[in-house]
Amino acid sequence: MSFVRRADPATAYTDNLYIHKFATPGSNFAARRFSSDTQLFRYGTEPYNGEYGHMGFTGSPSGAFQNSFCSQQASLTPYHVTADGRSPSVADTQSNSCSDAAKDSPVVSNVSQQNSQSVSDSQSSEIEVEFDEDEVRLKLQELEQALFDEGDDILFEISQAGSINDEWADPMKNVLLPNSPKESESSISCAVSNSGAARSPKQLLFDCAAALSEYNIDEAQVIISDLRQMVSIQGDPSQRIAAYLVEGLAARIVASGNGIYKALTCKDPPTLYQLSAMQILFEICPCFRLGFMAANYAILEACKGEERLHIIDFDINQGSQYITLIQFLKNNANKPRHLRITGVDDPETVQRPIGGLKVIGQRLEQLAEDCGVSFEFRAVGANLGDVTPAMLDCRPGEALVVNFAFQLHHLPDESVSIMNERDQLLRMVKGLQPKLVTLVEQDANTNTAPFLTRFREVYDYYSALFDSLDATLPRESPDRMNVERQCLAREIVNILACEGPDRVERYEVAGKWRARMTMAGFTPCPFNSHVISGIKSVLKSYCDRYKFEEDHGGLHFGWGEKTLIVSSAWQ
C-alpha cells in the first residue's frame, strides 16, 4: 500500500511547495500542492509494505539480510524479495559463492595486494623501477592531508554502556560464514571487555571496524553477531545508526555492498504520483532544504536584470530545487524574461516513464506556465564523463549558471582513476564561462580517508543526521523510516563496504572543495547580507540545535557541533 497517494490528477501547482506540520504521527507533516484547494502528494501513516517495502530493511537489519548469505558457500543475494516475489536483477547476477565473495572483499583483497610484487617488463627497458603501490598511495594521502586539513581533529570518546532494549524480532544466527559462531555457542562474547565490563554498541562498532582494518575477520564476525542482538532500526537514533553501521561492516566482509547499493533506488519514485525517498529527505531535513535555498538565492542575486537565464544541472533529481525557484520568480519584479534549464542524466534515466528526466521537465513546464514564467526545459541523455560543451547548447545573450547539488562527490577523482572525472568536469564547466557556479555538498571525508578513519567520519556524520531527524519526525513515522532505509542506509553501506570504483559516495570536506574549485580556475563568490539574513530568518522556525554559520564565503548548515551541508558559489 502506498504511503503517498494522488488526490486529483487534474490540478496544477501554486505557491505552497513545502508545508511542515511537525505534529503527531497520524498527521500529515508535509504536502506538495498543485492548487489552493487540492493536494497532489499526500502523506499517510500506512506502513511500507508496498512499493518501498520490497527492497528496504524490514523490521530490523538482520531481518532484511536474512538468508542473504548461504550456509556452505552458496550465492550471495542481499535483497532477494521484491513485490512480485522475484529477486532483483542485481541480486540475480551475484552467483558467486561466499568464498568467492570473500576473495573479492576489500578486507581480503587488501591482504593479497600487500603480498603481491610488481613485475616489470624486461624487454621494454634496461632500467627497472620497483615501487610499493600501497606506500605511494599512503604518501599521497599524507600529502593531501597536509595540504587540505582544516585542523579539525577527530576526537572520539567511547560512550559508557547505556540502557539498551534487546528487541530483535528475528536475530541472525550463523549469518556471515559457515563457521561463524552462533551466540549460544560463543565461548567468549565480544560484548564484554577484557576487564569484564560490558561494552556499549558504539564501542563495539569501533572495535569491529578496527578489527577489519587489521584484517581480523574472525573477531569482527563475533562482534557483529553480538551487535545484532543489541540494536534496532526502530530504536533511538543511536540504535538506528548502529544497526545500519553493523550491516555495512558485515557487507564489507563478504563484498556485498555494491549489490545492496544498486538494489536500493532512493532517487526513483515508485509511481508517477509519489515522492522518492530522496525527495522526502530533502523536505524533512532543514540542512538539505536550506542548502538548496542558498543556491537559489545566489542564482537570483547573480542574475538580477538579466533578460535570459540558462541553468545547467548535472543532477536535477526530481526537480525539487527548481520548483521553489520558479515559484519565487512568480512575483519577482527582477525575474529574467526567459528561464531555460538543461538537465543532464544517463540515457536510461532520461527516458524512464516514472521519475525520468523528461517527465520532470514536463512537470516544471506546467508549473512555470501556471506561475506565468517563460520557461524551457531540455533533457540531455549522457553519462557525465561523456558530456561535451556542444551537448549543452549554450546560446549568446544568456546568463549561464551551472548548479552542482550533491552530484560532484559521485564522480571519481585522482585517487580512483587517472582520468579524474571530477576535476575534468569542473575544467569543462569553467571553459563555458558561466556567470555563476553553485555547489551544494555534504561536509565529510569519505573519499581518500583510510577505512578506520572513514568509519569514524561516517559515525560522526550520520549520528548527527539521524539525531536531527528526531526533531523533525517521530521515530515511528513511516516517512522517516523509509528515508533511513532507502537513502541513509544505502549511503552507509556503500561507504563502508565498497572500495575503488564501486565506492561512489565520496564526500569531501569544505576545504578540499575550495581547493578543488580554485585549481579549476574558479574564485569564491560570497553570499551577500540579504541572503544570509533570509537564511537566518527561515532557520528560526526549526529546532535551535540546527546551526548555521558563514565560513570562507560558504554557508555551513549542521546539527549541534557537526556541519552536515555546505553551500557555496563560484565565478
Coordinates of C-alpha atoms in Angstrom, one line a residue:
M1 CA 0.0 0.0 0.0
S2 CA 1.4 3.4 -0.9
F3 CA 2.3 6.0 1.7
V4 CA 1.8 8.9 -0.7
R5 CA -1.3 9.0 -2.9
R6 CA -2.5 11.2 -5.7
A7 CA -5.5 13.2 -4.7
D8 CA -6.5 14.8 -8.0
P9 CA -4.8 14.3 -11.4
A10 CA -6.3 17.4 -12.9
T11 CA -4.7 20.0 -10.7
A12 CA -1.8 22.4 -11.1
Y13 CA 1.0 23.9 -8.9
T14 CA 0.6 27.1 -6.9
D15 CA 2.9 28.8 -4.4
N16 CA 2.9 26.5 -1.5
L17 CA 5.7 24.0 -2.0
Y18 CA 6.7 22.9 1.5
I19 CA 4.2 22.8 4.3
H20 CA 5.7 21.4 7.5
K21 CA 3.5 20.4 10.4
F22 CA 5.6 18.5 12.9
A23 CA 2.8 17.0 14.8
T24 CA 1.6 13.6 15.8
P25 CA 2.4 10.5 13.7
G26 CA -1.1 10.5 12.4
S27 CA -1.0 14.0 11.0
N28 CA 0.3 14.9 7.6
F29 CA 3.7 16.6 8.1
A30 CA 4.2 17.9 4.6
A31 CA 2.3 18.4 1.4
R32 CA 3.1 19.4 -2.1
R33 CA 0.2 21.4 -3.6
F34 CA -0.9 21.8 -7.1
S35 CA -3.7 24.2 -6.4
S36 CA -5.0 26.1 -3.4
D37 CA -7.6 23.5 -2.5
T38 CA -6.2 20.2 -3.8
Q39 CA -3.1 18.2 -2.8
L40 CA -1.2 16.2 -5.4
F41 CA 1.0 14.4 -2.9
R42 CA -0.4 13.4 0.4
Y43 CA 1.4 11.7 3.2
G44 CA -0.3 9.0 5.2
T45 CA 0.6 6.8 8.1
E46 CA 0.4 3.5 6.3
P47 CA 3.3 1.1 6.7
Y48 CA 5.8 0.5 3.9
N49 CA 4.5 -2.9 2.7
G50 CA 4.1 -1.8 -0.9
E51 CA 6.4 -0.2 -3.4
Y52 CA 9.0 1.0 -0.9
G53 CA 9.0 -2.0 1.4
H54 CA 10.1 -4.7 -1.0
M55 CA 13.8 -3.8 -1.2
G56 CA 14.5 -2.0 2.0
F57 CA 15.3 -3.1 5.5
T58 CA 12.2 -4.5 7.1
G59 CA 11.8 -4.7 10.8
S60 CA 15.5 -5.0 11.6
P61 CA 18.7 -5.1 9.6
S62 CA 19.1 -8.7 10.4
G63 CA 15.7 -9.5 9.1
A64 CA 16.5 -7.6 5.9
F65 CA 19.7 -9.6 5.4
Q66 CA 18.3 -12.9 6.5
N67 CA 19.1 -15.7 4.0
S68 CA 21.3 -13.2 2.1
F69 CA 24.2 -15.5 2.7
C70 CA 24.2 -19.2 2.1
S71 CA 25.2 -21.8 4.6
Q72 CA 28.1 -23.8 2.9
Q73 CA 29.3 -21.3 0.3
A74 CA 26.0 -20.6 -1.5
S75 CA 25.4 -17.5 -3.6
L76 CA 25.0 -14.0 -2.0
T77 CA 21.6 -12.3 -2.5
P78 CA 21.4 -9.4 -0.1
Y79 CA 17.9 -8.1 -1.1
H80 CA 16.1 -11.1 -2.6
V81 CA 12.4 -10.4 -2.2
T82 CA 10.6 -8.0 -4.5
A83 CA 6.9 -7.1 -4.7
D84 CA 6.3 -9.7 -7.4
G85 CA 8.2 -12.4 -5.5
R86 CA 11.2 -12.3 -7.7
S87 CA 14.8 -11.4 -6.8
P88 CA 16.0 -8.1 -8.2
S89 CA 18.3 -8.4 -11.2
V90 CA 21.3 -7.1 -9.3
A91 CA 20.9 -9.9 -6.9
D92 CA 20.3 -12.5 -9.6
T93 CA 23.7 -11.7 -11.1
Q94 CA 25.6 -12.5 -8.0
S95 CA 26.0 -16.2 -8.2
N96 CA 29.5 -16.5 -6.7
S97 CA 29.9 -18.5 -3.5
C98 CA 30.7 -17.0 -0.2
S99 CA 34.3 -17.9 -0.6
D100 CA 34.4 -16.1 -3.9
A101 CA 32.7 -13.1 -2.4
A102 CA 35.2 -13.0 0.5
K103 CA 38.0 -13.2 -2.1
D104 CA 36.7 -10.1 -3.7
S105 CA 36.0 -8.2 -0.5
P106 CA 38.1 -5.2 0.5
V107 CA 39.3 -6.9 3.6
V108 CA 40.8 -9.9 1.7
S109 CA 41.8 -8.1 -1.4
N110 CA 43.9 -5.7 0.6
V111 CA 45.8 -8.6 2.1
S112 CA 46.5 -10.1 -1.3
Q113 CA 47.7 -6.8 -2.6
Q114 CA 50.2 -6.5 0.1
N115 CA 51.6 -9.9 -0.7
S116 CA 51.9 -9.2 -4.5
Q117 CA 55.0 -7.9 -6.2
S118 CA 55.2 -5.6 -9.1
V119 CA 56.7 -7.2 -12.3
S120 CA 58.4 -5.0 -14.8
D121 CA 58.8 -5.8 -18.5
S122 CA 62.4 -6.6 -19.1
Q123 CA 62.1 -6.2 -22.8
S124 CA 60.8 -2.6 -22.6
S125 CA 63.8 -1.1 -20.9
E126 CA 67.1 -1.9 -19.3
I127 CA 66.2 0.2 -16.3
E128 CA 63.8 -1.5 -13.8
V129 CA 61.9 0.6 -11.4
E130 CA 60.2 -1.1 -8.4
F131 CA 57.8 0.6 -6.1
D132 CA 55.3 -0.3 -3.4
E133 CA 51.9 0.9 -4.7
D134 CA 50.4 1.0 -1.2
E135 CA 53.3 3.0 0.1
V136 CA 52.9 5.6 -2.7
R137 CA 49.2 5.8 -2.1
L138 CA 49.9 6.3 1.6
K139 CA 52.4 9.1 0.9
L140 CA 49.8 10.8 -1.4
Q141 CA 47.2 10.7 1.3
E142 CA 49.6 12.1 3.8
L143 CA 50.5 14.9 1.4
E144 CA 46.8 15.6 0.7
Q145 CA 46.0 15.7 4.4
A146 CA 48.9 18.2 5.0
L147 CA 47.6 20.4 2.2
F148 CA 43.9 20.4 2.9
D149 CA 43.4 19.5 6.5
E150 CA 41.4 22.3 8.1
G151 CA 42.7 21.5 11.6
D152 CA 39.6 19.6 12.8
D153 CA 41.0 16.8 15.0
I154 CA 38.8 13.8 15.1
L155 CA 38.2 13.0 18.8
F156 CA 36.1 10.0 19.7
E157 CA 35.0 9.5 23.2
I158 CA 33.8 5.9 23.8
S159 CA 30.5 6.2 25.5
Q160 CA 29.6 4.2 28.5
A161 CA 27.1 1.4 28.3
G162 CA 23.6 2.7 28.4
S163 CA 20.1 1.3 28.7
I164 CA 19.6 -0.7 25.5
N165 CA 16.5 -2.6 24.6
D166 CA 17.1 -6.2 23.4
E167 CA 14.3 -6.1 20.8
W168 CA 15.5 -8.1 17.8
A169 CA 12.4 -9.8 16.5
D170 CA 14.3 -12.2 14.3
P171 CA 18.0 -12.3 15.3
M172 CA 20.6 -13.6 12.9
K173 CA 22.2 -16.9 13.6
N174 CA 25.4 -18.0 11.9
V175 CA 24.8 -15.4 9.2
L176 CA 28.2 -14.4 7.9
L177 CA 30.1 -17.5 7.0
P178 CA 29.7 -21.2 7.6
N179 CA 32.0 -21.2 10.6
S180 CA 30.6 -18.0 12.1
P181 CA 29.8 -18.6 15.8
K182 CA 26.3 -18.6 17.0
E183 CA 25.5 -16.5 20.1
S184 CA 24.7 -19.7 22.1
E185 CA 27.9 -21.3 21.0
S186 CA 30.3 -18.4 21.6
S187 CA 32.6 -19.2 24.4
I188 CA 33.7 -15.6 24.8
S189 CA 31.3 -12.8 24.0
C190 CA 32.8 -9.7 22.4
A191 CA 30.2 -7.6 24.2
V192 CA 32.3 -8.0 27.3
S193 CA 35.8 -6.3 27.5
N194 CA 38.9 -8.0 28.9
S195 CA 38.2 -6.3 32.2
G196 CA 34.7 -7.8 32.4
A197 CA 32.8 -4.6 31.9
A198 CA 30.1 -4.5 29.3
R199 CA 30.9 -2.6 26.1
S200 CA 28.4 -0.2 24.6
P201 CA 27.2 -0.6 20.9
K202 CA 29.4 2.4 20.0
Q203 CA 32.5 0.8 21.5
L204 CA 31.7 -2.5 19.8
L205 CA 31.3 -0.8 16.4
F206 CA 34.7 0.9 16.7
D207 CA 36.3 -2.3 17.9
C208 CA 34.7 -4.2 14.9
A209 CA 36.0 -1.5 12.5
A210 CA 39.4 -1.7 14.0
A211 CA 39.4 -5.5 13.7
L212 CA 38.5 -5.2 10.0
S213 CA 41.2 -2.6 9.4
E214 CA 43.7 -5.1 10.8
Y215 CA 42.1 -8.0 8.7
N216 CA 41.0 -9.8 11.8
I217 CA 37.8 -11.2 10.3
D218 CA 37.1 -13.8 13.0
E219 CA 36.9 -11.2 15.7
A220 CA 34.8 -8.9 13.6
Q221 CA 32.3 -11.7 12.9
V222 CA 31.8 -12.3 16.6
I223 CA 31.3 -8.6 17.3
I224 CA 28.8 -8.3 14.5
S225 CA 26.9 -11.2 16.0
D226 CA 26.8 -9.5 19.4
L227 CA 25.8 -6.2 17.9
R228 CA 22.8 -7.6 16.1
Q229 CA 21.3 -8.6 19.5
M230 CA 21.7 -5.0 20.8
V231 CA 20.5 -2.6 18.2
S232 CA 17.3 -1.9 16.2
I233 CA 16.3 0.3 13.3
Q234 CA 13.2 1.2 15.3
G235 CA 15.0 2.4 18.4
D236 CA 16.5 5.7 19.3
P237 CA 18.9 7.5 16.9
S238 CA 22.0 5.8 18.4
Q239 CA 20.5 2.3 17.9
R240 CA 19.3 3.1 14.4
I241 CA 22.7 4.3 13.2
A242 CA 24.4 1.4 14.9
A243 CA 22.0 -1.0 13.2
Y244 CA 22.9 0.2 9.7
L245 CA 26.6 0.5 10.5
V246 CA 26.8 -3.1 11.6
E247 CA 25.3 -4.2 8.3
G248 CA 27.7 -2.0 6.4
L249 CA 30.6 -3.8 8.2
A250 CA 29.1 -7.2 7.6
A251 CA 28.7 -6.4 3.9
R252 CA 32.3 -5.4 3.7
I253 CA 33.4 -8.8 4.8
V254 CA 31.5 -10.6 2.1
A255 CA 31.8 -7.9 -0.6
S256 CA 28.0 -7.4 -0.9
G257 CA 28.0 -3.7 -0.7
N258 CA 27.8 -2.9 -4.4
G259 CA 24.8 -5.2 -4.8
I260 CA 22.9 -3.7 -1.9
Y261 CA 23.7 -0.1 -3.1
K262 CA 22.3 -0.9 -6.6
A263 CA 19.2 -2.6 -5.2
L264 CA 18.2 0.5 -3.2
T265 CA 17.0 3.3 -5.5
C266 CA 16.3 6.2 -3.3
K267 CA 16.1 8.8 -6.1
D268 CA 13.4 7.0 -8.1
P269 CA 9.7 7.5 -7.1
P270 CA 7.8 4.2 -7.0
T271 CA 4.9 5.6 -9.1
L272 CA 4.2 8.8 -11.1
Y273 CA 2.4 10.4 -8.2
Q274 CA 4.7 9.5 -5.3
L275 CA 7.7 11.2 -3.9
S276 CA 11.0 9.4 -3.9
A277 CA 12.7 8.7 -0.6
M278 CA 15.4 11.3 -1.5
Q279 CA 12.7 14.0 -2.1
I280 CA 11.3 13.2 1.4
L281 CA 14.8 13.6 2.9
F282 CA 15.2 17.0 1.3
E283 CA 11.8 18.1 2.7
I284 CA 12.2 16.8 6.3
C285 CA 15.8 17.7 6.9
P286 CA 16.3 21.5 7.1
C287 CA 20.0 21.3 6.3
F288 CA 19.3 19.9 2.8
R289 CA 16.4 22.3 2.2
L290 CA 18.5 25.3 3.3
G291 CA 21.4 24.2 1.1
F292 CA 19.1 24.3 -1.9
M293 CA 17.6 27.6 -0.8
A294 CA 21.1 29.2 -0.5
A295 CA 21.9 28.1 -4.0
N296 CA 18.7 29.6 -5.4
Y297 CA 19.3 32.9 -3.6
A298 CA 22.8 33.0 -5.1
I299 CA 21.4 32.4 -8.6
L300 CA 18.8 35.1 -8.3
E301 CA 21.2 37.6 -6.9
A302 CA 23.8 37.0 -9.6
C303 CA 21.2 37.2 -12.4
K304 CA 19.3 40.4 -11.5
G305 CA 18.4 42.4 -14.5
E306 CA 19.3 39.6 -17.0
E307 CA 16.9 39.0 -19.9
R308 CA 17.6 35.3 -20.3
L309 CA 18.8 32.8 -17.7
H310 CA 20.2 29.4 -18.6
I311 CA 20.8 26.9 -15.8
I312 CA 22.7 23.7 -16.4
D313 CA 22.1 21.0 -13.8
F314 CA 24.1 17.8 -13.7
D315 CA 21.8 16.0 -11.2
I316 CA 18.4 17.6 -11.2
N317 CA 17.0 14.8 -9.0
Q318 CA 13.2 15.2 -9.1
G319 CA 13.3 18.9 -9.7
S320 CA 12.6 20.0 -6.1
Q321 CA 15.1 22.9 -6.2
Y322 CA 13.6 24.4 -9.3
I323 CA 10.0 24.1 -8.0
T324 CA 10.9 26.6 -5.3
L325 CA 12.9 28.7 -7.8
I326 CA 10.1 29.0 -10.3
Q327 CA 7.6 29.8 -7.6
F328 CA 9.8 32.5 -6.2
L329 CA 10.1 34.0 -9.7
K330 CA 6.3 34.3 -10.0
N331 CA 6.1 37.5 -8.0
N332 CA 9.7 38.7 -8.5
A333 CA 9.9 42.0 -10.4
N334 CA 13.6 41.4 -11.3
K335 CA 13.0 38.0 -12.8
P336 CA 14.5 37.1 -16.2
R337 CA 12.3 37.4 -19.2
H338 CA 13.0 33.8 -20.1
L339 CA 14.3 30.8 -18.0
R340 CA 15.9 27.8 -19.6
I341 CA 17.0 24.7 -17.7
T342 CA 19.2 21.9 -19.1
G343 CA 19.1 18.7 -17.1
V344 CA 21.8 16.1 -17.7
D345 CA 21.4 12.4 -16.7
D346 CA 22.3 9.0 -18.0
P347 CA 20.4 7.9 -21.2
E348 CA 18.3 5.3 -19.4
T349 CA 17.0 7.7 -16.7
V350 CA 16.1 10.3 -19.3
Q351 CA 13.5 8.0 -20.9
R352 CA 12.1 6.4 -17.8
P353 CA 8.3 6.8 -17.7
I354 CA 8.3 7.2 -13.9
G355 CA 10.6 9.8 -12.5
G356 CA 12.6 10.2 -15.7
L357 CA 14.2 13.5 -16.7
K358 CA 11.6 14.2 -19.5
V359 CA 8.7 13.7 -17.0
I360 CA 10.4 16.1 -14.6
G361 CA 10.8 18.6 -17.3
Q362 CA 7.1 18.4 -18.2
R363 CA 6.1 19.0 -14.6
L364 CA 8.4 22.0 -14.4
E365 CA 6.9 23.4 -17.6
Q366 CA 3.4 23.0 -16.3
L367 CA 4.4 24.8 -13.0
A368 CA 6.1 27.6 -14.9
E369 CA 3.0 28.1 -17.1
D370 CA 0.8 28.3 -14.0
C371 CA 3.2 30.8 -12.4
G372 CA 3.5 33.0 -15.6
V373 CA 7.2 32.3 -16.1
S374 CA 8.5 31.9 -19.6
F375 CA 10.3 28.6 -19.4
E376 CA 12.0 26.0 -21.5
F377 CA 13.4 22.6 -20.4
R378 CA 15.9 20.4 -22.3
A379 CA 16.9 16.9 -21.3
V380 CA 20.4 15.7 -22.2
G381 CA 20.9 11.9 -22.0
A382 CA 24.6 11.3 -21.5
N383 CA 26.9 10.0 -18.8
L384 CA 28.8 12.8 -17.1
G385 CA 32.1 11.7 -18.4
D386 CA 30.9 11.9 -22.0
V387 CA 29.3 15.4 -21.8
T388 CA 30.7 18.0 -24.2
P389 CA 30.1 21.7 -24.4
A390 CA 28.2 21.2 -27.7
M391 CA 25.6 19.0 -25.9
L392 CA 24.7 21.8 -23.5
D393 CA 23.5 24.2 -26.2
C394 CA 24.8 27.4 -24.6
R395 CA 23.5 30.5 -26.5
P396 CA 24.8 34.0 -26.9
G397 CA 23.0 36.6 -24.7
E398 CA 22.2 34.2 -21.9
A399 CA 23.4 34.4 -18.3
L400 CA 24.8 30.9 -17.7
V401 CA 24.6 29.3 -14.3
V402 CA 25.8 25.8 -13.5
N403 CA 24.4 24.0 -10.5
F404 CA 26.1 21.1 -8.7
A405 CA 23.9 19.8 -5.9
F406 CA 25.0 16.6 -4.3
Q407 CA 26.5 15.3 -7.6
L408 CA 30.2 16.0 -7.8
H409 CA 31.1 13.6 -5.0
H410 CA 29.8 10.8 -7.1
L411 CA 32.5 11.3 -9.7
P412 CA 35.8 9.5 -9.3
D413 CA 38.8 11.8 -8.7
E414 CA 42.5 11.3 -8.9
S415 CA 42.5 8.8 -6.0
V416 CA 40.3 6.4 -8.0
S417 CA 41.4 6.9 -11.6
I418 CA 44.0 8.9 -13.6
M419 CA 41.0 10.2 -15.7
N420 CA 40.0 12.2 -12.7
E421 CA 36.4 12.8 -13.9
R422 CA 35.7 15.2 -11.0
D423 CA 38.2 17.8 -11.9
Q424 CA 37.8 17.1 -15.6
L425 CA 34.1 18.1 -15.4
L426 CA 35.0 21.3 -13.4
R427 CA 37.5 22.3 -16.0
M428 CA 35.0 21.8 -18.8
V429 CA 32.4 23.9 -17.0
K430 CA 35.0 26.6 -16.4
G431 CA 35.5 26.7 -20.2
L432 CA 31.8 27.5 -20.6
Q433 CA 32.5 30.9 -18.9
P434 CA 29.4 30.7 -16.6
K435 CA 28.3 33.8 -14.7
L436 CA 27.9 31.6 -11.5
V437 CA 28.5 28.1 -10.4
T438 CA 26.7 26.8 -7.2
L439 CA 28.0 23.9 -5.2
V440 CA 26.0 22.1 -2.5
E441 CA 27.7 19.1 -0.9
Q442 CA 27.9 17.0 2.3
D443 CA 30.8 18.0 4.6
A444 CA 32.8 14.9 5.5
N445 CA 35.8 13.0 4.2
T446 CA 34.7 9.6 2.9
N447 CA 36.8 9.9 -0.2
T448 CA 40.5 9.4 0.5
A449 CA 40.4 8.6 4.2
P450 CA 41.7 5.1 5.2
F451 CA 39.0 2.7 6.3
L452 CA 39.2 3.2 10.0
T453 CA 39.2 7.0 9.7
R454 CA 36.4 6.8 7.2
F455 CA 34.4 4.7 9.6
R456 CA 34.8 7.4 12.3
E457 CA 33.8 10.1 9.7
V458 CA 30.6 8.1 8.9
Y459 CA 29.8 7.6 12.5
D460 CA 30.1 11.3 13.3
Y461 CA 28.2 12.5 10.2
Y462 CA 25.3 10.1 10.2
S463 CA 24.9 10.1 14.0
A464 CA 24.2 13.8 13.8
L465 CA 21.9 13.3 10.8
F466 CA 19.9 10.5 12.5
D467 CA 19.7 12.6 15.7
S468 CA 18.5 15.6 13.8
L469 CA 15.6 13.6 12.4
D470 CA 14.3 13.2 15.9
A471 CA 13.5 16.9 15.9
T472 CA 11.6 16.6 12.7
L473 CA 9.5 13.4 12.7
P474 CA 8.5 10.9 15.4
R475 CA 10.5 7.7 15.5
E476 CA 7.6 5.6 14.3
S477 CA 6.9 7.8 11.3
P478 CA 6.8 5.7 8.1
D479 CA 8.3 8.6 6.1
R480 CA 11.3 8.8 8.4
M481 CA 11.9 5.0 8.4
N482 CA 11.7 5.0 4.7
V483 CA 14.3 7.7 4.3
E484 CA 16.6 6.0 6.7
R485 CA 16.3 2.6 5.0
Q486 CA 16.3 3.7 1.3
C487 CA 18.7 6.7 1.5
L488 CA 20.9 6.8 4.5
A489 CA 21.5 3.1 4.9
R490 CA 22.3 2.9 1.2
E491 CA 25.0 5.5 1.5
I492 CA 26.4 4.0 4.7
V493 CA 26.8 0.6 3.1
N494 CA 28.5 2.0 0.0
I495 CA 31.0 4.0 2.0
L496 CA 31.9 1.2 4.4
A497 CA 31.6 -1.9 2.2
C498 CA 32.9 -0.8 -1.2
E499 CA 36.3 0.2 -2.5
G500 CA 37.7 1.5 -5.8
P501 CA 35.2 2.5 -8.5
D502 CA 32.4 0.7 -6.6
R503 CA 32.6 3.3 -3.8
V504 CA 30.7 6.3 -5.3
E505 CA 29.6 8.1 -2.1
R506 CA 32.9 10.0 -1.9
Y507 CA 32.2 13.2 0.2
E508 CA 34.9 15.8 0.8
V509 CA 35.3 18.5 3.4
A510 CA 34.6 22.1 2.6
G511 CA 38.3 23.0 2.5
K512 CA 39.0 20.3 -0.1
W513 CA 36.2 21.5 -2.3
R514 CA 37.6 25.1 -2.0
A515 CA 41.0 23.8 -3.2
R516 CA 39.4 21.8 -6.0
M517 CA 37.3 24.7 -7.3
T518 CA 40.3 27.1 -7.1
M519 CA 42.5 24.7 -9.0
A520 CA 39.9 24.5 -11.7
G521 CA 40.1 28.3 -12.1
F522 CA 37.1 29.5 -10.0
T523 CA 37.0 32.3 -7.4
P524 CA 34.7 32.4 -4.4
C525 CA 31.5 34.5 -4.7
P526 CA 30.4 35.2 -1.1
F527 CA 26.8 35.4 -0.3
N528 CA 25.5 38.9 0.4
S529 CA 23.9 40.1 3.6
H530 CA 20.3 39.7 2.2
V531 CA 20.9 36.0 1.6
I532 CA 22.4 35.4 5.0
S533 CA 19.6 37.3 6.8
G534 CA 17.0 35.4 4.8
I535 CA 18.5 32.0 5.8
K536 CA 18.7 33.0 9.4
S537 CA 15.1 34.0 9.4
V538 CA 14.0 30.7 7.9
L539 CA 16.2 28.8 10.4
K540 CA 14.4 30.3 13.4
S541 CA 11.3 28.2 12.6
Y542 CA 13.3 25.0 13.3
C543 CA 14.8 23.4 16.4
D544 CA 17.5 25.6 17.9
R545 CA 20.0 22.7 17.6
Y546 CA 20.2 23.3 13.9
K547 CA 23.2 25.5 13.3
F548 CA 24.2 27.9 10.6
E549 CA 27.4 29.8 10.0
E550 CA 29.4 31.5 7.2
D551 CA 33.0 30.4 6.7
H552 CA 35.3 31.3 3.8
G553 CA 32.4 32.5 1.8
G554 CA 30.4 29.3 2.2
L555 CA 27.2 28.7 4.2
H556 CA 27.5 25.8 6.7
F557 CA 24.4 24.0 7.9
G558 CA 24.6 21.5 10.7
W559 CA 23.2 19.9 13.8
G560 CA 24.8 20.7 17.1
E561 CA 28.5 21.0 16.5
K562 CA 28.6 18.9 13.4
T563 CA 28.4 20.5 9.9
L564 CA 26.3 18.4 7.5
I565 CA 25.8 20.5 4.4
V566 CA 27.9 23.3 2.8
S567 CA 26.6 25.7 0.1
S568 CA 29.0 27.9 -1.9
A569 CA 29.0 30.0 -5.0
W570 CA 31.8 30.5 -7.5
Q571 CA 32.7 32.6 -10.5

